[in-house]
GROMACS .gro file of N, CA, C and O in nm:
model
  536
    1MET      N    1   4.246   7.564  -5.896
    1MET     CA    2   4.227   7.383  -5.892
    1MET      C    3   4.229   7.377  -5.795
    1MET      O    4   4.260   7.420  -5.651
    2VAL      N    5   4.151   7.220  -5.716
    2VAL     CA    6   4.164   7.163  -5.576
    2VAL      C    7   4.327   7.110  -5.522
    2VAL      O    8   4.353   7.011  -5.651
    3GLU      N    9   4.375   7.121  -5.446
    3GLU     CA   10   4.445   7.110  -5.324
    3GLU      C   11   4.394   6.924  -5.277
    3GLU      O   12   4.284   6.970  -5.181
    4PHE      N   13   4.468   6.852  -5.311
    4PHE     CA   14   4.445   6.743  -5.279
    4PHE      C   15   4.552   6.707  -5.133
    4PHE      O   16   4.729   6.716  -5.131
    5ILE      N   17   4.496   6.696  -5.037
    5ILE     CA   18   4.503   6.686  -4.901
    5ILE      C   19   4.533   6.539  -4.821
    5ILE      O   20   4.375   6.458  -4.781
    6ASP      N   21   4.632   6.461  -4.807
    6ASP     CA   22   4.600   6.319  -4.768
    6ASP      C   23   4.558   6.314  -4.656
    6ASP      O   24   4.687   6.342  -4.560
    7ASN      N   25   4.510   6.310  -4.612
    7ASN     CA   26   4.453   6.216  -4.419
    7ASN      C   27   4.437   6.101  -4.353
    7ASN      O   28   4.425   6.095  -4.252
    8SER      N   29   4.492   6.040  -4.474
    8SER     CA   30   4.510   5.843  -4.434
    8SER      C   31   4.584   5.857  -4.280
    8SER      O   32   4.504   5.765  -4.237
    9ILE      N   33   4.698   5.916  -4.301
    9ILE     CA   34   4.742   5.863  -4.155
    9ILE      C   35   4.647   5.943  -4.022
    9ILE      O   36   4.687   5.810  -3.916
   10SER      N   37   4.632   6.028  -4.034
   10SER     CA   38   4.565   6.080  -3.930
   10SER      C   39   4.485   5.983  -3.934
   10SER      O   40   4.420   5.946  -3.817
   11VAL      N   41   4.355   5.938  -4.015
   11VAL     CA   42   4.237   5.814  -3.944
   11VAL      C   43   4.293   5.741  -3.908
   11VAL      O   44   4.205   5.661  -3.820
   12SER      N   45   4.387   5.676  -4.017
   12SER     CA   46   4.425   5.565  -3.939
   12SER      C   47   4.449   5.524  -3.802
   12SER      O   48   4.418   5.457  -3.709
   13ASN      N   49   4.529   5.619  -3.779
   13ASN     CA   50   4.559   5.632  -3.652
   13ASN      C   51   4.498   5.674  -3.500
   13ASN      O   52   4.454   5.614  -3.430
   14ALA      N   53   4.376   5.772  -3.544
   14ALA     CA   54   4.261   5.790  -3.507
   14ALA      C   55   4.143   5.656  -3.466
   14ALA      O   56   4.107   5.643  -3.369
   15MET      N   57   4.168   5.578  -3.571
   15MET     CA   58   4.084   5.455  -3.594
   15MET      C   59   4.133   5.325  -3.498
   15MET      O   60   4.103   5.287  -3.439
   16GLN      N   61   4.329   5.380  -3.522
   16GLN     CA   62   4.364   5.245  -3.462
   16GLN      C   63   4.299   5.306  -3.250
   16GLN      O   64   4.315   5.218  -3.211
   17GLN      N   65   4.317   5.383  -3.250
   17GLN     CA   66   4.350   5.451  -3.136
   17GLN      C   67   4.171   5.412  -3.085
   17GLN      O   68   4.178   5.427  -2.935
   18ALA      N   69   4.053   5.463  -3.106
   18ALA     CA   70   3.941   5.435  -3.146
   18ALA      C   71   3.935   5.301  -3.056
   18ALA      O   72   3.868   5.227  -2.971
   19CYS      N   73   4.003   5.247  -3.173
   19CYS     CA   74   3.972   5.043  -3.122
   19CYS      C   75   4.008   5.009  -3.024
   19CYS      O   76   3.992   4.930  -2.912
   20ILE      N   77   4.184   5.008  -3.043
   20ILE     CA   78   4.246   5.005  -2.865
   20ILE      C   79   4.164   5.094  -2.746
   20ILE      O   80   4.143   4.986  -2.610
   21ARG      N   81   4.102   5.194  -2.760
   21ARG     CA   82   3.981   5.230  -2.615
   21ARG      C   83   3.892   5.128  -2.606
   21ARG      O   84   3.813   5.062  -2.504
   22PHE      N   85   3.828   5.102  -2.724
   22PHE     CA   86   3.735   5.015  -2.699
   22PHE      C   87   3.775   4.871  -2.674
   22PHE      O   88   3.710   4.817  -2.542
   23LEU      N   89   3.876   4.821  -2.722
   23LEU     CA   90   3.924   4.646  -2.673
   23LEU      C   91   3.915   4.666  -2.521
   23LEU      O   92   3.898   4.587  -2.437
   24ASN      N   93   4.013   4.778  -2.485
   24ASN     CA   94   4.024   4.761  -2.310
   24ASN      C   95   3.892   4.806  -2.218
   24ASN      O   96   3.908   4.710  -2.147
   25GLU      N   97   3.774   4.894  -2.303
   25GLU     CA   98   3.651   4.922  -2.222
   25GLU      C   99   3.609   4.783  -2.206
   25GLU      O  100   3.572   4.676  -2.115
   26ALA      N  101   3.551   4.735  -2.337
   26ALA     CA  102   3.506   4.600  -2.325
   26ALA      C  103   3.552   4.457  -2.281
   26ALA      O  104   3.488   4.408  -2.192
   27GLY      N  105   3.656   4.439  -2.277
   27GLY     CA  106   3.787   4.333  -2.204
   27GLY      C  107   3.770   4.392  -2.094
   27GLY      O  108   3.739   4.261  -2.033
   28GLY      N  109   3.780   4.464  -2.019
   28GLY     CA  110   3.746   4.502  -1.915
   28GLY      C  111   3.673   4.527  -1.858
   28GLY      O  112   3.677   4.426  -1.690
   29GLU      N  113   3.532   4.515  -1.901
   29GLU     CA  114   3.385   4.494  -1.872
   29GLU      C  115   3.404   4.338  -1.830
   29GLU      O  116   3.368   4.310  -1.748
   30LEU      N  117   3.445   4.293  -1.966
   30LEU     CA  118   3.400   4.119  -1.982
   30LEU      C  119   3.444   4.032  -1.884
   30LEU      O  120   3.418   3.955  -1.771
   31ALA      N  121   3.577   4.116  -1.817
   31ALA     CA  122   3.625   4.045  -1.729
   31ALA      C  123   3.604   4.083  -1.616
   31ALA      O  124   3.605   3.956  -1.524
   32ALA      N  125   3.528   4.165  -1.591
   32ALA     CA  126   3.495   4.185  -1.479
   32ALA      C  127   3.366   4.141  -1.444
   32ALA      O  128   3.351   4.110  -1.290
   33GLN      N  129   3.242   4.132  -1.532
   33GLN     CA  130   3.177   4.040  -1.546
   33GLN      C  131   3.156   3.943  -1.473
   33GLN      O  132   3.132   3.885  -1.385
   34THR      N  133   3.245   3.892  -1.533
   34THR     CA  134   3.302   3.680  -1.490
   34THR      C  135   3.392   3.711  -1.363
   34THR      O  136   3.333   3.599  -1.322
   35ALA      N  137   3.462   3.775  -1.355
   35ALA     CA  138   3.470   3.748  -1.218
   35ALA      C  139   3.370   3.780  -1.112
   35ALA      O  140   3.348   3.727  -1.007
   36CYS      N  141   3.295   3.871  -1.105
   36CYS     CA  142   3.163   3.906  -1.029
   36CYS      C  143   3.093   3.766  -1.062
   36CYS      O  144   3.025   3.713  -0.897
   37ALA      N  145   3.084   3.636  -1.148
   37ALA     CA  146   3.007   3.549  -1.147
   37ALA      C  147   3.052   3.432  -1.109
   37ALA      O  148   3.000   3.342  -1.062
   38SER      N  149   3.185   3.483  -1.106
   38SER     CA  150   3.278   3.300  -1.040
   38SER      C  151   3.198   3.299  -0.922
   38SER      O  152   3.270   3.373  -0.835
   39ARG      N  153   3.198   3.141  -0.890
   39ARG     CA  154   3.204   3.101  -0.741
   39ARG      C  155   3.346   3.196  -0.692
   39ARG      O  156   3.435   3.201  -0.728
   40ALA      N  157   3.295   3.187  -0.532
   40ALA     CA  158   3.411   3.189  -0.435
   40ALA      C  159   3.449   3.182  -0.340
   40ALA      O  160   3.471   3.217  -0.237
   41ASP      N  161   3.453   3.020  -0.363
   41ASP     CA  162   3.522   2.931  -0.236
   41ASP      C  163   3.606   3.003  -0.147
   41ASP      O  164   3.620   3.038  -0.072
   42THR      N  165   3.745   3.017  -0.235
   42THR     CA  166   3.893   3.056  -0.189
   42THR      C  167   3.853   3.175  -0.260
   42THR      O  168   3.994   3.351  -0.184
   43GLY      N  169   3.853   3.251  -0.327
   43GLY     CA  170   3.810   3.417  -0.404
   43GLY      C  171   3.979   3.394  -0.513
   43GLY      O  172   4.001   3.497  -0.590
   44GLN      N  173   4.008   3.287  -0.526
   44GLN     CA  174   4.091   3.273  -0.621
   44GLN      C  175   4.039   3.297  -0.763
   44GLN      O  176   4.160   3.382  -0.802
   45LEU      N  177   4.021   3.172  -0.824
   45LEU     CA  178   3.986   3.204  -0.951
   45LEU      C  179   3.831   3.333  -0.985
   45LEU      O  180   3.925   3.416  -1.067
   46ARG      N  181   3.818   3.416  -0.915
   46ARG     CA  182   3.683   3.552  -0.878
   46ARG      C  183   3.820   3.683  -0.903
   46ARG      O  184   3.825   3.733  -1.023
   47GLY      N  185   3.970   3.599  -0.833
   47GLY     CA  186   4.075   3.767  -0.846
   47GLY      C  187   4.160   3.728  -0.947
   47GLY      O  188   4.240   3.818  -1.010
   48SER      N  189   4.123   3.645  -1.042
   48SER     CA  190   4.232   3.608  -1.156
   48SER      C  191   4.184   3.635  -1.294
   48SER      O  192   4.340   3.623  -1.353
   49TRP      N  193   4.050   3.665  -1.318
   49TRP     CA  194   4.015   3.696  -1.473
   49TRP      C  195   4.086   3.858  -1.487
   49TRP      O  196   4.123   3.934  -1.421
   50ARG      N  197   4.167   3.850  -1.629
   50ARG     CA  198   4.246   3.936  -1.684
   50ARG      C  199   4.183   3.975  -1.813
   50ARG      O  200   4.121   3.897  -1.880
   51ASN      N  201   4.210   4.104  -1.823
   51ASN     CA  202   4.222   4.112  -2.017
   51ASN      C  203   4.345   4.175  -2.045
   51ASN      O  204   4.398   4.287  -1.981
   52ASP      N  205   4.371   4.148  -2.196
   52ASP     CA  206   4.485   4.113  -2.242
   52ASP      C  207   4.480   4.202  -2.354
   52ASP      O  208   4.426   4.108  -2.429
   53VAL      N  209   4.524   4.347  -2.437
   53VAL     CA  210   4.520   4.435  -2.526
   53VAL      C  211   4.641   4.412  -2.659
   53VAL      O  212   4.721   4.464  -2.579
   54ASP      N  213   4.586   4.329  -2.710
   54ASP     CA  214   4.752   4.373  -2.838
   54ASP      C  215   4.739   4.472  -2.937
   54ASP      O  216   4.617   4.458  -3.039
   55GLU      N  217   4.763   4.536  -2.933
   55GLU     CA  218   4.783   4.722  -2.990
   55GLU      C  219   4.782   4.657  -3.145
   55GLU      O  220   4.746   4.718  -3.206
   56GLY      N  221   4.882   4.556  -3.136
   56GLY     CA  222   4.916   4.514  -3.264
   56GLY      C  223   4.837   4.432  -3.334
   56GLY      O  224   4.809   4.497  -3.502
   57SER      N  225   4.794   4.390  -3.284
   57SER     CA  226   4.659   4.275  -3.380
   57SER      C  227   4.518   4.369  -3.403
   57SER      O  228   4.440   4.315  -3.427
   58LEU      N  229   4.520   4.413  -3.250
   58LEU     CA  230   4.388   4.490  -3.207
   58LEU      C  231   4.296   4.350  -3.196
   58LEU      O  232   4.180   4.311  -3.250
   59THR      N  233   4.309   4.277  -3.089
   59THR     CA  234   4.250   4.168  -3.039
   59THR      C  235   4.250   4.180  -2.837
   59THR      O  236   4.366   4.256  -2.771
   60ALA      N  237   4.139   4.222  -2.841
   60ALA     CA  238   4.084   4.151  -2.663
   60ALA      C  239   4.151   4.040  -2.635
   60ALA      O  240   4.090   3.968  -2.616
   61THR      N  241   4.222   4.014  -2.503
   61THR     CA  242   4.197   3.864  -2.460
   61THR      C  243   4.149   3.870  -2.309
   61THR      O  244   4.234   3.911  -2.232
   62VAL      N  245   4.021   3.816  -2.308
   62VAL     CA  246   4.003   3.769  -2.202
   62VAL      C  247   3.986   3.652  -2.142
   62VAL      O  248   3.960   3.546  -2.173
   63GLY      N  249   4.044   3.645  -1.983
   63GLY     CA  250   4.061   3.486  -1.924
   63GLY      C  251   4.124   3.504  -1.792
   63GLY      O  252   4.147   3.606  -1.772
   64SER      N  253   4.140   3.340  -1.764
   64SER     CA  254   4.211   3.338  -1.614
   64SER      C  255   4.331   3.251  -1.646
   64SER      O  256   4.288   3.138  -1.695
   65PRO      N  257   4.438   3.246  -1.594
   65PRO     CA  258   4.553   3.145  -1.591
   65PRO      C  259   4.495   2.994  -1.519
   65PRO      O  260   4.620   2.951  -1.526
   66LEU      N  261   4.400   3.012  -1.446
   66LEU     CA  262   4.387   2.924  -1.359
   66LEU      C  263   4.308   2.850  -1.411
   66LEU      O  264   4.205   2.832  -1.498
   67GLU      N  265   4.373   2.686  -1.373
   67GLU     CA  266   4.307   2.513  -1.438
   67GLU      C  267   4.167   2.560  -1.406
   67GLU      O  268   4.092   2.500  -1.448
   68ASN      N  269   4.138   2.582  -1.262
   68ASN     CA  270   4.011   2.570  -1.227
   68ASN      C  271   3.932   2.672  -1.279
   68ASN      O  272   3.729   2.587  -1.329
   69ALA      N  273   3.910   2.745  -1.384
   69ALA     CA  274   3.880   2.876  -1.447
   69ALA      C  275   3.811   2.755  -1.611
   69ALA      O  276   3.695   2.806  -1.627
   70LEU      N  277   3.885   2.629  -1.639
   70LEU     CA  278   3.847   2.484  -1.724
   70LEU      C  279   3.710   2.450  -1.672
   70LEU      O  280   3.609   2.433  -1.759
   71TRP      N  281   3.722   2.445  -1.535
   71TRP     CA  282   3.665   2.310  -1.477
   71TRP      C  283   3.534   2.382  -1.475
   71TRP      O  284   3.423   2.326  -1.474
   72GLU      N  285   3.542   2.492  -1.383
   72GLU     CA  286   3.400   2.665  -1.399
   72GLU      C  287   3.338   2.572  -1.511
   72GLU      O  288   3.241   2.635  -1.531
   73GLU      N  289   3.388   2.642  -1.588
   73GLU     CA  290   3.335   2.695  -1.763
   73GLU      C  291   3.287   2.551  -1.852
   73GLU      O  292   3.155   2.559  -1.846
   74PHE      N  293   3.295   2.440  -1.802
   74PHE     CA  294   3.269   2.315  -1.935
   74PHE      C  295   3.222   2.192  -1.797
   74PHE      O  296   3.229   2.119  -1.923
   75GLY      N  297   3.311   2.183  -1.705
   75GLY     CA  298   3.245   2.063  -1.571
   75GLY      C  299   3.360   2.020  -1.633
   75GLY      O  300   3.444   2.005  -1.689
   76THR      N  301   3.327   1.932  -1.496
   76THR     CA  302   3.408   1.754  -1.530
   76THR      C  303   3.323   1.688  -1.487
   76THR      O  304   3.250   1.672  -1.459
   77GLY      N  305   3.405   1.519  -1.536
   77GLY     CA  306   3.344   1.420  -1.526
   77GLY      C  307   3.191   1.368  -1.603
   77GLY      O  308   3.234   1.445  -1.681
   78GLU      N  309   3.093   1.340  -1.552
   78GLU     CA  310   2.968   1.288  -1.600
   78GLU      C  311   2.916   1.454  -1.589
   78GLU      O  312   2.811   1.403  -1.691
   79PHE      N  313   2.931   1.571  -1.567
   79PHE     CA  314   2.862   1.639  -1.582
   79PHE      C  315   2.939   1.810  -1.734
   79PHE      O  316   2.916   1.847  -1.753
   80ALA      N  317   3.049   1.697  -1.760
   80ALA     CA  318   3.172   1.771  -1.882
   80ALA      C  319   3.124   1.815  -1.948
   80ALA      O  320   3.017   1.769  -2.075
   81GLU      N  321   3.101   1.943  -2.068
   81GLU     CA  322   3.020   1.945  -2.144
   81GLU      C  323   3.063   1.922  -2.251
   81GLU      O  324   2.896   1.795  -2.341
   82ASN      N  325   3.134   1.783  -2.295
   82ASN     CA  326   3.173   1.723  -2.375
   82ASN      C  327   3.171   1.569  -2.339
   82ASN      O  328   3.268   1.506  -2.440
   83GLY      N  329   3.133   1.542  -2.210
   83GLY     CA  330   3.158   1.408  -2.171
   83GLY      C  331   3.255   1.435  -2.139
   83GLY      O  332   3.356   1.453  -2.129
   84GLY      N  333   3.257   1.326  -2.018
   84GLY     CA  334   3.389   1.317  -1.953
   84GLY      C  335   3.425   1.225  -1.876
   84GLY      O  336   3.300   1.060  -1.834
   85ARG      N  337   3.473   1.207  -1.745
   85ARG     CA  338   3.503   1.018  -1.649
   85ARG      C  339   3.331   1.017  -1.600
   85ARG      O  340   3.286   1.078  -1.547
   86GLN      N  341   3.289   0.857  -1.627
   86GLN     CA  342   3.198   0.805  -1.586
   86GLN      C  343   3.237   0.779  -1.436
   86GLN      O  344   3.325   0.707  -1.428
   87GLY      N  345   3.109   0.739  -1.393
   87GLY     CA  346   3.149   0.649  -1.244
   87GLY      C  347   3.192   0.688  -1.118
   87GLY      O  348   3.205   0.627  -1.065
   88GLY      N  349   3.309   0.853  -1.097
   88GLY     CA  350   3.289   0.895  -1.038
   88GLY      C  351   3.449   0.852  -0.990
   88GLY      O  352   3.496   0.733  -1.016
   89TRP      N  353   3.456   0.933  -0.843
   89TRP     CA  354   3.613   0.913  -0.834
   89TRP      C  355   3.610   0.965  -0.698
   89TRP      O  356   3.506   1.089  -0.665
   90VAL      N  357   3.742   0.954  -0.628
   90VAL     CA  358   3.775   1.037  -0.493
   90VAL      C  359   3.886   1.129  -0.513
   90VAL      O  360   4.009   1.099  -0.587
   91TYR      N  361   3.877   1.195  -0.401
   91TYR     CA  362   3.976   1.324  -0.419
   91TYR      C  363   4.004   1.389  -0.234
   91TYR      O  364   3.891   1.390  -0.196
   92VAL      N  365   4.113   1.419  -0.236
   92VAL     CA  366   4.108   1.490  -0.145
   92VAL      C  367   4.160   1.655  -0.135
   92VAL      O  368   4.154   1.736  -0.210
   93ASP      N  369   4.053   1.747  -0.059
   93ASP     CA  370   4.005   1.837  -0.068
   93ASP      C  371   4.168   1.964   0.014
   93ASP      O  372   4.222   1.873   0.100
   94ARG      N  373   4.112   2.090   0.009
   94ARG     CA  374   4.289   2.183   0.033
   94ARG      C  375   4.280   2.151   0.241
   94ARG      O  376   4.362   2.198   0.271
   95HIS      N  377   4.194   2.090   0.311
   95HIS     CA  378   4.124   2.129   0.408
   95HIS      C  379   4.214   1.919   0.463
   95HIS      O  380   4.191   1.888   0.544
   96GLY      N  381   4.206   1.838   0.368
   96GLY     CA  382   4.243   1.681   0.385
   96GLY      C  383   4.140   1.640   0.434
   96GLY      O  384   4.161   1.490   0.446
   97VAL      N  385   4.032   1.636   0.369
   97VAL     CA  386   3.910   1.553   0.398
   97VAL      C  387   3.849   1.542   0.256
   97VAL      O  388   3.878   1.577   0.140
   98GLY      N  389   3.845   1.398   0.232
   98GLY     CA  390   3.798   1.332   0.161
   98GLY      C  391   3.669   1.294   0.105
   98GLY      O  392   3.569   1.333   0.205
   99HIS      N  393   3.698   1.340  -0.094
   99HIS     CA  394   3.552   1.300  -0.090
   99HIS      C  395   3.513   1.254  -0.216
   99HIS      O  396   3.603   1.184  -0.256
  100PHE      N  397   3.382   1.164  -0.250
  100PHE     CA  398   3.316   1.143  -0.358
  100PHE      C  399   3.275   1.157  -0.462
  100PHE      O  400   3.169   1.256  -0.381
  101THR      N  401   3.322   1.247  -0.572
  101THR     CA  402   3.230   1.295  -0.643
  101THR      C  403   3.234   1.263  -0.810
  101THR      O  404   3.294   1.199  -0.848
  102ARG      N  405   3.141   1.284  -0.907
  102ARG     CA  406   3.103   1.212  -1.005
  102ARG      C  407   3.129   1.349  -1.105
  102ARG      O  408   3.134   1.319  -1.228
  103GLY      N  409   3.194   1.462  -1.050
  103GLY     CA  410   3.223   1.562  -1.096
  103GLY      C  411   3.203   1.691  -1.077
  103GLY      O  412   3.089   1.687  -0.987
  104LYS      N  413   3.223   1.812  -1.161
  104LYS     CA  414   3.132   1.928  -1.138
  104LYS      C  415   3.105   2.001  -1.217
  104LYS      O  416   3.101   1.958  -1.358
  105LYS      N  417   2.954   2.032  -1.124
  105LYS     CA  418   2.835   2.099  -1.319
  105LYS      C  419   2.931   2.201  -1.358
  105LYS      O  420   2.959   2.313  -1.281
  106PRO      N  421   2.913   2.237  -1.502
  106PRO     CA  422   2.951   2.361  -1.564
  106PRO      C  423   2.885   2.442  -1.479
  106PRO      O  424   2.768   2.487  -1.514
  107GLN      N  425   2.938   2.569  -1.449
  107GLN     CA  426   2.903   2.729  -1.404
  107GLN      C  427   2.898   2.794  -1.560
  107GLN      O  428   2.763   2.896  -1.555
  108ARG      N  429   2.984   2.856  -1.673
  108ARG     CA  430   2.952   2.919  -1.767
  108ARG      C  431   2.957   3.066  -1.759
  108ARG      O  432   2.863   3.104  -1.794
  109THR      N  433   3.106   3.101  -1.661
  109THR     CA  434   3.042   3.195  -1.619
  109THR      C  435   3.071   3.330  -1.779
  109THR      O  436   3.014   3.400  -1.728
  110PHE      N  437   3.206   3.287  -1.821
  110PHE     CA  438   3.266   3.351  -1.927
  110PHE      C  439   3.156   3.337  -2.010
  110PHE      O  440   3.126   3.438  -2.025
  111ARG      N  441   3.108   3.269  -2.061
  111ARG     CA  442   2.949   3.202  -2.121
  111ARG      C  443   2.876   3.313  -2.152
  111ARG      O  444   2.766   3.414  -2.189
  112LYS      N  445   2.762   3.304  -1.997
  112LYS     CA  446   2.722   3.355  -1.967
  112LYS      C  447   2.730   3.519  -1.960
  112LYS      O  448   2.636   3.591  -2.010
  113SER      N  449   2.847   3.530  -1.888
  113SER     CA  450   2.921   3.743  -1.884
  113SER      C  451   2.848   3.762  -2.043
  113SER      O  452   2.851   3.855  -2.126
  114TYR      N  453   2.976   3.749  -2.108
  114TYR     CA  454   2.960   3.745  -2.282
  114TYR      C  455   2.824   3.794  -2.351
  114TYR      O  456   2.814   3.885  -2.378
  115GLU      N  457   2.743   3.648  -2.285
  115GLU     CA  458   2.594   3.668  -2.422
  115GLU      C  459   2.517   3.752  -2.294
  115GLU      O  460   2.429   3.824  -2.381
  116ARG      N  461   2.587   3.818  -2.189
  116ARG     CA  462   2.446   3.949  -2.098
  116ARG      C  463   2.490   4.015  -2.160
  116ARG      O  464   2.429   4.140  -2.202
  117LEU      N  465   2.679   4.051  -2.165
  117LEU     CA  466   2.760   4.210  -2.261
  117LEU      C  467   2.698   4.238  -2.406
  117LEU      O  468   2.741   4.328  -2.446
  118LYS      N  469   2.668   4.107  -2.451
  118LYS     CA  470   2.745   4.154  -2.624
  118LYS      C  471   2.645   4.258  -2.668
  118LYS      O  472   2.709   4.298  -2.725
  119PRO      N  473   2.502   4.223  -2.642
  119PRO     CA  474   2.483   4.426  -2.718
  119PRO      C  475   2.514   4.568  -2.675
  119PRO      O  476   2.541   4.616  -2.746
  120ALA      N  477   2.540   4.524  -2.529
  120ALA     CA  478   2.582   4.694  -2.485
  120ALA      C  479   2.751   4.671  -2.563
  120ALA      O  480   2.789   4.785  -2.595
  121ILE      N  481   2.818   4.571  -2.580
  121ILE     CA  482   2.920   4.575  -2.637
  121ILE      C  483   2.932   4.600  -2.771
  121ILE      O  484   3.060   4.701  -2.831
  122LYS      N  485   2.803   4.518  -2.919
  122LYS     CA  486   2.796   4.581  -3.009
  122LYS      C  487   2.782   4.763  -2.993
  122LYS      O  488   2.812   4.863  -3.092
  123ARG      N  489   2.708   4.821  -2.903
  123ARG     CA  490   2.662   4.949  -2.900
  123ARG      C  491   2.783   5.058  -2.909
  123ARG      O  492   2.800   5.141  -2.936
  124ARG      N  493   2.869   4.937  -2.823
  124ARG     CA  494   2.952   5.068  -2.734
  124ARG      C  495   3.104   5.065  -2.859
  124ARG      O  496   3.148   5.211  -2.903
  125ALA      N  497   3.112   4.917  -2.952
  125ALA     CA  498   3.137   4.948  -3.095
  125ALA      C  499   3.101   5.046  -3.143
  125ALA      O  500   3.240   5.124  -3.220
  126GLU      N  501   2.993   5.060  -3.167
  126GLU     CA  502   2.917   5.176  -3.300
  126GLU      C  503   2.991   5.311  -3.267
  126GLU      O  504   2.944   5.385  -3.342
  127GLN      N  505   2.949   5.320  -3.120
  127GLN     CA  506   2.938   5.446  -3.077
  127GLN      C  507   3.136   5.493  -3.036
  127GLN      O  508   3.124   5.605  -3.127
  128GLU      N  509   3.198   5.387  -3.035
  128GLU     CA  510   3.342   5.451  -3.006
  128GLU      C  511   3.403   5.507  -3.171
  128GLU      O  512   3.479   5.530  -3.198
  129LEU      N  513   3.406   5.394  -3.226
  129LEU     CA  514   3.411   5.410  -3.385
  129LEU      C  515   3.373   5.503  -3.465
  129LEU      O  516   3.388   5.568  -3.524
  130GLY      N  517   3.198   5.493  -3.428
  130GLY     CA  518   3.131   5.626  -3.499
  130GLY      C  519   3.206   5.732  -3.464
  130GLY      O  520   3.164   5.811  -3.555
  131ARG      N  521   3.162   5.746  -3.357
  131ARG     CA  522   3.272   5.920  -3.298
  131ARG      C  523   3.388   5.953  -3.389
  131ARG      O  524   3.405   6.056  -3.394
  132THR      N  525   3.435   5.826  -3.395
  132THR     CA  526   3.570   5.856  -3.458
  132THR      C  527   3.541   5.931  -3.647
  132THR      O  528   3.619   6.019  -3.643
  133LEU      N  529   3.482   5.908  -3.687
  133LEU     CA  530   3.439   5.892  -3.818
  133LEU      C  531   3.365   6.035  -3.816
  133LEU      O  532   3.394   6.076  -3.962
  134ASP      N  533   3.309   6.140  -3.715
  134ASP     CA  534   3.281   6.234  -3.713
  134ASP      C  535   3.333   6.305  -3.790
  134ASP      O  536   3.438   6.342  -3.706
   0.00000   0.00000   0.00000
């Protein structure tokens, strides 16, 4: 007679740990690439990109808490991705100098970084999870 050994808990734990390792690695790489691609006028945006992994839901969130990250990604005014304020406006910069603008062209640093890294992220997921199943 063959004895049944239930390894489902250890397999499930190994898979979860592999997923967490992968999410930390992939999210960290995406945050780093996006930071490198960000404009560096003050360096504030470049230094603000973060990766947060929720181990319970097995999700990674990559982003910046700065409002400027949205403007850089999607643009503003006449250049906004889905349309925006037309006709221009005046603003005062951090040095107290006034400027007329029609908006900011989107840089799409996060989107471009994701598209550039997507094939490598997929390969890495297959490697990490495949190794767990070996």
